[in-house]
PDB file of C-alpha atoms in Angstrom:
ATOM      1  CA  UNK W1115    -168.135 181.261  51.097  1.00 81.00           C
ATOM      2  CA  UNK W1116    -168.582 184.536  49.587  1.00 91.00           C
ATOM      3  CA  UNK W1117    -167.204 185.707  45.902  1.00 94.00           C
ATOM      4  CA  UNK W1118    -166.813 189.024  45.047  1.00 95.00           C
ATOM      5  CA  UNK W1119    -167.316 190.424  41.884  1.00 95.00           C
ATOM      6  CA  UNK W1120    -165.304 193.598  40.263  1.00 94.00           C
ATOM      7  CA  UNK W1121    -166.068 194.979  37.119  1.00 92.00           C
ATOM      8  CA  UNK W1122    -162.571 195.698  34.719  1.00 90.00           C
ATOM      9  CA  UNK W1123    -161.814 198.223  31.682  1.00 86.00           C
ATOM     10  CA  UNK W1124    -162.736 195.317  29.163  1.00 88.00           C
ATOM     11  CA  UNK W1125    -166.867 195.267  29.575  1.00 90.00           C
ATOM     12  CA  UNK W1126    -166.469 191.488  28.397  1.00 92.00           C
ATOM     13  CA  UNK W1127    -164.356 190.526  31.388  1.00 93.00           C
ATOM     14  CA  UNK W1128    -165.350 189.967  35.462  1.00 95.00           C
ATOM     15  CA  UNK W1129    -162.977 189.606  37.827  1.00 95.00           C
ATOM     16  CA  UNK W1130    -164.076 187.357  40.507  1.00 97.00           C
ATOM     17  CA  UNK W1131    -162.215 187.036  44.073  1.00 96.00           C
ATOM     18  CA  UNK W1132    -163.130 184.155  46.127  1.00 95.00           C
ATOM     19  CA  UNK W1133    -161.098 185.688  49.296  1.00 93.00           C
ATOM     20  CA  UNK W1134    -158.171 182.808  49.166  1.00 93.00           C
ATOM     21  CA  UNK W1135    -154.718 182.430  46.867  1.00 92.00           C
ATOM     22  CA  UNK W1136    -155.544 181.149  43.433  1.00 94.00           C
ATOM     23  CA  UNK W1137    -152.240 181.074  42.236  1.00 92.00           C
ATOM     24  CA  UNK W1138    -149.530 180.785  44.564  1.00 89.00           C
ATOM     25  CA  UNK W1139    -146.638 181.584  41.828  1.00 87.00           C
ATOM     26  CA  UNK W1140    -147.011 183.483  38.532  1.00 86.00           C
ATOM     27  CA  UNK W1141    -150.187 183.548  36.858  1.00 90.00           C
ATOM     28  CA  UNK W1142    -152.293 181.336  33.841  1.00 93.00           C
ATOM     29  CA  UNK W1143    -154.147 182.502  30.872  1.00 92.00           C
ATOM     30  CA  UNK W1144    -156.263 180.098  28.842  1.00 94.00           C
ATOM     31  CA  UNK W1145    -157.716 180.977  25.289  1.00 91.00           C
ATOM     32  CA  UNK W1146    -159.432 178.648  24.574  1.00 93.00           C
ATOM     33  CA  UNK W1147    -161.281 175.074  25.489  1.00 94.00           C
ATOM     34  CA  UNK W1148    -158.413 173.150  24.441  1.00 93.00           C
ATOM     35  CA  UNK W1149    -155.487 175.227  26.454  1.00 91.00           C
ATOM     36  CA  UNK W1150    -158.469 174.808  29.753  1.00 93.00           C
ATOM     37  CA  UNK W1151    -157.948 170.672  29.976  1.00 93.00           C
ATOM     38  CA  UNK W1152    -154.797 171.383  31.960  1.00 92.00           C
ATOM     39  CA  UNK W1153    -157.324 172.992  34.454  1.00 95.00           C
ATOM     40  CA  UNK W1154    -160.543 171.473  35.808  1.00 95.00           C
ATOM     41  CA  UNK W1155    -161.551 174.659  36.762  1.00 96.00           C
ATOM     42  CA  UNK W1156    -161.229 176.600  33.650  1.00 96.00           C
ATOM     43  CA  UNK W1157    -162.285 173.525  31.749  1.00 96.00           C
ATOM     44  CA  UNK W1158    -165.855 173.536  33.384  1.00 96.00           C
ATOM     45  CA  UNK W1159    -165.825 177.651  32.913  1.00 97.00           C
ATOM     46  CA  UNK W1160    -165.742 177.000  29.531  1.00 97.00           C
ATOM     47  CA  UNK W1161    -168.144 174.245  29.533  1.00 96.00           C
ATOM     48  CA  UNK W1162    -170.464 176.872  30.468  1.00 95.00           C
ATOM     49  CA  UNK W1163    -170.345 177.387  26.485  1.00 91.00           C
ATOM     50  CA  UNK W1164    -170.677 181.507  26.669  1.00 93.00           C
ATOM     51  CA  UNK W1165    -167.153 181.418  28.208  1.00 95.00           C
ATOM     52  CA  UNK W1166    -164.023 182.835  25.814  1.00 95.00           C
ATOM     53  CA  UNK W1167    -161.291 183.249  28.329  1.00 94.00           C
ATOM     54  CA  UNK W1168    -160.258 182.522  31.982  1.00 96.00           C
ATOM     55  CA  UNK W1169    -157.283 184.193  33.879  1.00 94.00           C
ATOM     56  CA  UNK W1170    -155.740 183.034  36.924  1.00 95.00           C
ATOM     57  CA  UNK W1171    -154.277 185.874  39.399  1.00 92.00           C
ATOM     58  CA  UNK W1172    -152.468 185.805  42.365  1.00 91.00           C
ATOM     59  CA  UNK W1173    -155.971 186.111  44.127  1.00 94.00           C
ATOM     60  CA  UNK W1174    -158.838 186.348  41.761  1.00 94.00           C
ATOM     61  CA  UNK W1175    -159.975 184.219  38.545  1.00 96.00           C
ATOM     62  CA  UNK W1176    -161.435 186.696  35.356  1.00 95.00           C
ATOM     63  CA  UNK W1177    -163.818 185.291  33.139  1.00 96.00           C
ATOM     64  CA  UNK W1178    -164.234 186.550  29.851  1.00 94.00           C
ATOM     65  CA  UNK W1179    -167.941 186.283  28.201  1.00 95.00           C
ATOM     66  CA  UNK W1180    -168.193 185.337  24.800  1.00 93.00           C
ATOM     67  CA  UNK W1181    -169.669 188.732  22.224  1.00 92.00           C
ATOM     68  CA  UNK W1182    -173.620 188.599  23.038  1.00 92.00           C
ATOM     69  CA  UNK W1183    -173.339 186.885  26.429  1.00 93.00           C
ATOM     70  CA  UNK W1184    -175.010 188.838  28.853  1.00 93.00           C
ATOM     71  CA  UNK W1185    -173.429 189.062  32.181  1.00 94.00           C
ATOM     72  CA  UNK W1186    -176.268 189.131  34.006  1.00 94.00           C
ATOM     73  CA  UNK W1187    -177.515 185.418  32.879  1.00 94.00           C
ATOM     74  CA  UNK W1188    -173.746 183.803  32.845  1.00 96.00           C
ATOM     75  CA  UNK W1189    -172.483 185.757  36.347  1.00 96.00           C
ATOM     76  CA  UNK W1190    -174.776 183.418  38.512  1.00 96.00           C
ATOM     77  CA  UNK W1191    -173.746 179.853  36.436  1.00 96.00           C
ATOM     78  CA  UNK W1192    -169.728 181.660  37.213  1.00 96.00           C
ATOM     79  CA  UNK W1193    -170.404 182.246  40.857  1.00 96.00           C
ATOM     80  CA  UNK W1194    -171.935 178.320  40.793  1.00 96.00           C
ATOM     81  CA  UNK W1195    -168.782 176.916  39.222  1.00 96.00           C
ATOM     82  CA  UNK W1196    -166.407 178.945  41.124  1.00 97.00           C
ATOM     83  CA  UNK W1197    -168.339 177.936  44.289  1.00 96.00           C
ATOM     84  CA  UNK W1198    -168.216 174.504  43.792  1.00 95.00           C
ATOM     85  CA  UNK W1199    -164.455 174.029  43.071  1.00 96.00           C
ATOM     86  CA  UNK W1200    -163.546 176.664  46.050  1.00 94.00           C
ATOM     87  CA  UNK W1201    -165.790 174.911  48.433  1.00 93.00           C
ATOM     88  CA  UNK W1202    -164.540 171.655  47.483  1.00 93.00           C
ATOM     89  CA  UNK W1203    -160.785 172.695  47.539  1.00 90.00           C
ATOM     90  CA  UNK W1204    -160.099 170.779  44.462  1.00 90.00           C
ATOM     91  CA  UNK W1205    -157.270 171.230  42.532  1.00 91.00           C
ATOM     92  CA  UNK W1206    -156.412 174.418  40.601  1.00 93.00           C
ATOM     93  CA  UNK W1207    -154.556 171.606  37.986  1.00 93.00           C
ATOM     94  CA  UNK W1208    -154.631 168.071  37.163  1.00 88.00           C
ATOM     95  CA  UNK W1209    -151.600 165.952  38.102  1.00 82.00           C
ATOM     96  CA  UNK W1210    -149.649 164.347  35.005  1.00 68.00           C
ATOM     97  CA  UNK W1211    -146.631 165.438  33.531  1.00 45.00           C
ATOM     98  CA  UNK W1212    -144.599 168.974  32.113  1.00 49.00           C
ATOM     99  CA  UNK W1213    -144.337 166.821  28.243  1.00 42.00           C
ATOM    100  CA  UNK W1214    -147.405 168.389  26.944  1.00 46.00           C
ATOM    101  CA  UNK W1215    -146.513 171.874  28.653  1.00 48.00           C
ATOM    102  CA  UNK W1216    -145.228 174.892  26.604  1.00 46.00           C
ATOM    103  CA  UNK W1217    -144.102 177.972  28.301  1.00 48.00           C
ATOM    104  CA  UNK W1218    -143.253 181.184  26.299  1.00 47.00           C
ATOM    105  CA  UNK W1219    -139.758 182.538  26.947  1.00 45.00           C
ATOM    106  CA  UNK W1220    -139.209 185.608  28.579  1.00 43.00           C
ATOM    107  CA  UNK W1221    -136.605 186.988  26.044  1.00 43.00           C
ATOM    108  CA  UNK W1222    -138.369 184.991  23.173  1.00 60.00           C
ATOM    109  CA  UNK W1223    -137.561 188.327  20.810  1.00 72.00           C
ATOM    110  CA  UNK W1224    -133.730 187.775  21.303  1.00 75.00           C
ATOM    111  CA  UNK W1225    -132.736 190.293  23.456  1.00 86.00           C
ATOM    112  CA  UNK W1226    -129.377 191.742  22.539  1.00 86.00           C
ATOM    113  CA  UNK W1227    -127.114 191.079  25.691  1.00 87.00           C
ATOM    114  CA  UNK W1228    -125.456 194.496  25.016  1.00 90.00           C
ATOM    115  CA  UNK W1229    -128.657 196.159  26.597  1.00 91.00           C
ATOM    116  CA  UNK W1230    -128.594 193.585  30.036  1.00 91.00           C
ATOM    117  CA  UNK W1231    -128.820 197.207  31.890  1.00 94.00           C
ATOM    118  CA  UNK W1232    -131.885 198.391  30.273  1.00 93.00           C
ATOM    119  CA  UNK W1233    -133.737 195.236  29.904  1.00 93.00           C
ATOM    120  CA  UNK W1234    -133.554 194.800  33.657  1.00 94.00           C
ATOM    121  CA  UNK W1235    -134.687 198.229  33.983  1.00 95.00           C
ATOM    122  CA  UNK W1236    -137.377 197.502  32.186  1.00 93.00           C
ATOM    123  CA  UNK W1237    -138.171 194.568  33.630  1.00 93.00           C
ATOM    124  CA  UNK W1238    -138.159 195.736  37.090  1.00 93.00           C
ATOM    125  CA  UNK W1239    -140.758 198.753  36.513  1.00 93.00           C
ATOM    126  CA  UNK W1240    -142.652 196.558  34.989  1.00 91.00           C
ATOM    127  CA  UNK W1241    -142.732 193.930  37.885  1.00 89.00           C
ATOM    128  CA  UNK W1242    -143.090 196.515  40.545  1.00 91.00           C
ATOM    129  CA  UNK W1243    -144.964 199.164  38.959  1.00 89.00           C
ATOM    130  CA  UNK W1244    -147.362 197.691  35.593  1.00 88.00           C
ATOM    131  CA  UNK W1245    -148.057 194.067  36.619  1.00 85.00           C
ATOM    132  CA  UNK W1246    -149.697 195.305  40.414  1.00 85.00           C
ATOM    133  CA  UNK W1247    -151.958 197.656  38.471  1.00 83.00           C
ATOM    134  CA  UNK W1248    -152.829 195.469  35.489  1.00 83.00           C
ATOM    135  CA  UNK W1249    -153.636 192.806  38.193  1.00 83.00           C
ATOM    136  CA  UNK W1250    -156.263 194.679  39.854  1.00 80.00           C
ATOM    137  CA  UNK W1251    -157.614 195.416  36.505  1.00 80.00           C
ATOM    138  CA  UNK W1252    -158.202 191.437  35.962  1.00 82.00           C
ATOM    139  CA  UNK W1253    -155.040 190.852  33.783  1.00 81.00           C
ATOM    140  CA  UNK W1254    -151.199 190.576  33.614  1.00 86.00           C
ATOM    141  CA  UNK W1255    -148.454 191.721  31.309  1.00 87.00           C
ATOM    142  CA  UNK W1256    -145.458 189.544  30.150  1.00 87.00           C
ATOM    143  CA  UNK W1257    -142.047 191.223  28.999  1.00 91.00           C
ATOM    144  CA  UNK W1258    -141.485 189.624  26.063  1.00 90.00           C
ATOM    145  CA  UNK W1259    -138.196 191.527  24.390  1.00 92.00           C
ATOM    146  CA  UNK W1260    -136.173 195.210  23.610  1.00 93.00           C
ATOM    147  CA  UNK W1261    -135.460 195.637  20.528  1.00 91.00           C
ATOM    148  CA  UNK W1262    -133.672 199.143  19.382  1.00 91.00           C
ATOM    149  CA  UNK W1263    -135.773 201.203  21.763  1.00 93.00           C
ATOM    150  CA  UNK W1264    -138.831 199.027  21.250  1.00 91.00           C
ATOM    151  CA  UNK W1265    -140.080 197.203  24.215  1.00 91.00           C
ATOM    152  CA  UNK W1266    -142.470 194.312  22.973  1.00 91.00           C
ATOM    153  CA  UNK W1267    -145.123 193.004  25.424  1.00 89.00           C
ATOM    154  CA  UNK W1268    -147.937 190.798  25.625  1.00 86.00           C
ATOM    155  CA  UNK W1269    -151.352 191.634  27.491  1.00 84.00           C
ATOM    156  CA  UNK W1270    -153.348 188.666  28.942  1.00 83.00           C
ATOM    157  CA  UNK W1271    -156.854 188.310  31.118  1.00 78.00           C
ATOM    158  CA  UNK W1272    -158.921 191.570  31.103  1.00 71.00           C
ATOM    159  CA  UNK W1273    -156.147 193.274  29.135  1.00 70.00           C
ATOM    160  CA  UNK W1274    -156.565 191.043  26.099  1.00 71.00           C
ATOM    161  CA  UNK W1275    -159.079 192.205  23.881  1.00 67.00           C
ATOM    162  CA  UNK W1276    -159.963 195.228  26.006  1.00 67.00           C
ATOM    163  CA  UNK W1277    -160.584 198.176  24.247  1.00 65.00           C
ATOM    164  CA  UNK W1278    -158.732 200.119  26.734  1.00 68.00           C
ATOM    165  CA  UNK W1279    -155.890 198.155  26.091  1.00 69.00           C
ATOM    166  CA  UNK W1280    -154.097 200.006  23.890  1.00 72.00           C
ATOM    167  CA  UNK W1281    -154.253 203.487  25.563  1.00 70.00           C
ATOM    168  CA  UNK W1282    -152.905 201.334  28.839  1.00 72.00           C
ATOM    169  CA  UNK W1283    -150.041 200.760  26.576  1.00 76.00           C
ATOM    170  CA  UNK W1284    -149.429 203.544  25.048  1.00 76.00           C
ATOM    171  CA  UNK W1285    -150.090 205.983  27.788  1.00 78.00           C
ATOM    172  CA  UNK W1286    -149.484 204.726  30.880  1.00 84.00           C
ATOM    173  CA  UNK W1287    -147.037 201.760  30.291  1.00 89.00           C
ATOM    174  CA  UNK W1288    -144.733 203.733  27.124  1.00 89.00           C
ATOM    175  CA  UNK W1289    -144.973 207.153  29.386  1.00 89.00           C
ATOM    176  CA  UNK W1290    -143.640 205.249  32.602  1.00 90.00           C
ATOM    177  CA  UNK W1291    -140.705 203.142  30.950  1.00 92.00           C
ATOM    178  CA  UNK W1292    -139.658 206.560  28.440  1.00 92.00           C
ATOM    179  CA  UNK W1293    -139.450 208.400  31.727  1.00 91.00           C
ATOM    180  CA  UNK W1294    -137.728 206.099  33.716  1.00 93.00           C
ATOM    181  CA  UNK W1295    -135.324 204.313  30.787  1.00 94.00           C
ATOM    182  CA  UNK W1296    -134.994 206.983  28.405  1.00 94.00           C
ATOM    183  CA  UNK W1297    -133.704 204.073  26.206  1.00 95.00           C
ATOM    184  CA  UNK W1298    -137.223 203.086  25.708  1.00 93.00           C
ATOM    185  CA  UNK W1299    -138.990 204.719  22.599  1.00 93.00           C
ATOM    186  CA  UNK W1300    -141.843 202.552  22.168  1.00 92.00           C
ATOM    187  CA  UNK W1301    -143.762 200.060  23.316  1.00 90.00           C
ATOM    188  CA  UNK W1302    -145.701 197.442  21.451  1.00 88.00           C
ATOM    189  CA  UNK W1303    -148.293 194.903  22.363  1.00 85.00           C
ATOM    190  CA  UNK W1304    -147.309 191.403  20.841  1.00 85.00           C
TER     191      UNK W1304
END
């Protein structure tokens, strides 16, 4: 089996493609140890101990290296992990149940229902346009709310922490949805 490697905006962050679905639905982000024992593959990714966050994509896994890791030492114990699961076609999650499981809302901001039009605007440029390219950055972006003219998202995988980030935002993501839904006169990362 091979894994390929792709370097992203954030110099902290590989994305790694093992050449099969790794999500079939959606996407997961895990910050931390704790948020990875829902996953036995980003549990042992962070048992690696320079791990700080793993992202699941459609097709690809990014790893985030902890600040003084050096890629070229924690790449090959990645590849091993990432090997070993893929080869062994384990499970991306454990089995149990949805109690312990919290997912964010989509409209957790309180959208007004006044602007249904423009929210679905928004939403739909993002979906079709932002979410394909942040993807083959390593990452993903979650609509989160609209708030008079302010379109709140939140950045996860690559895109967290990257110091791109907030040009992404502000320059390609705010310049897309002003031009397309001039209702839009900001966008912040949340």
């Amino acid at each position: 089996m091979l894994i390929e490697t792709e370097t992203t905006p954030n110099p902290a962050t590989l994305k790694f493609l093992p050449g099969r679905a790794v999500m079939t639905a959606g996407t997961r982000d895990f910050a931390d140890p704790e948020e990875a024992v829902a996953s036995p593959l980003a549990e042992a990714l962070f048992s690696l101990g320079d791990v700080t966050g793993v992202f699941f994509g459609q097709d690809f896994v990014s790893v985030t290296a902890g600040e003084g890791s050096e890629w070229r030492d924690l790449k090959p114990r990645v590849l091993g992990v990432l090997l070993d699961h893929f080869s062994s076609e384990a499970p991306l999650f454990r089995a149990g149940s949805a109690a312990d499981i919290s997912i964010a809302s989509d409209e957790d901001l309180g959208d007004d229902p006044a602007d249904a039009d423009i929210i679905a605007q928004i939403k739909d440029l993002i979906e079709t346009r932002v979410r394909p390219a942040v993807a083959r950055d390593g990452g993903d972006i979650i609509y989160r709310g609209f708030q008079r003219g302010t379109v709140y998202l939140t950045m996860q995988g690559a895109c967290s922490g990257c110091p791109s980030s907030s040009a992404t935002l502000k320059q390609g993501i705010e310049t897309l949805l002003k031009h397309y839904v001039p209702e839009v006169t900001e966008v912040r990362a949340v």
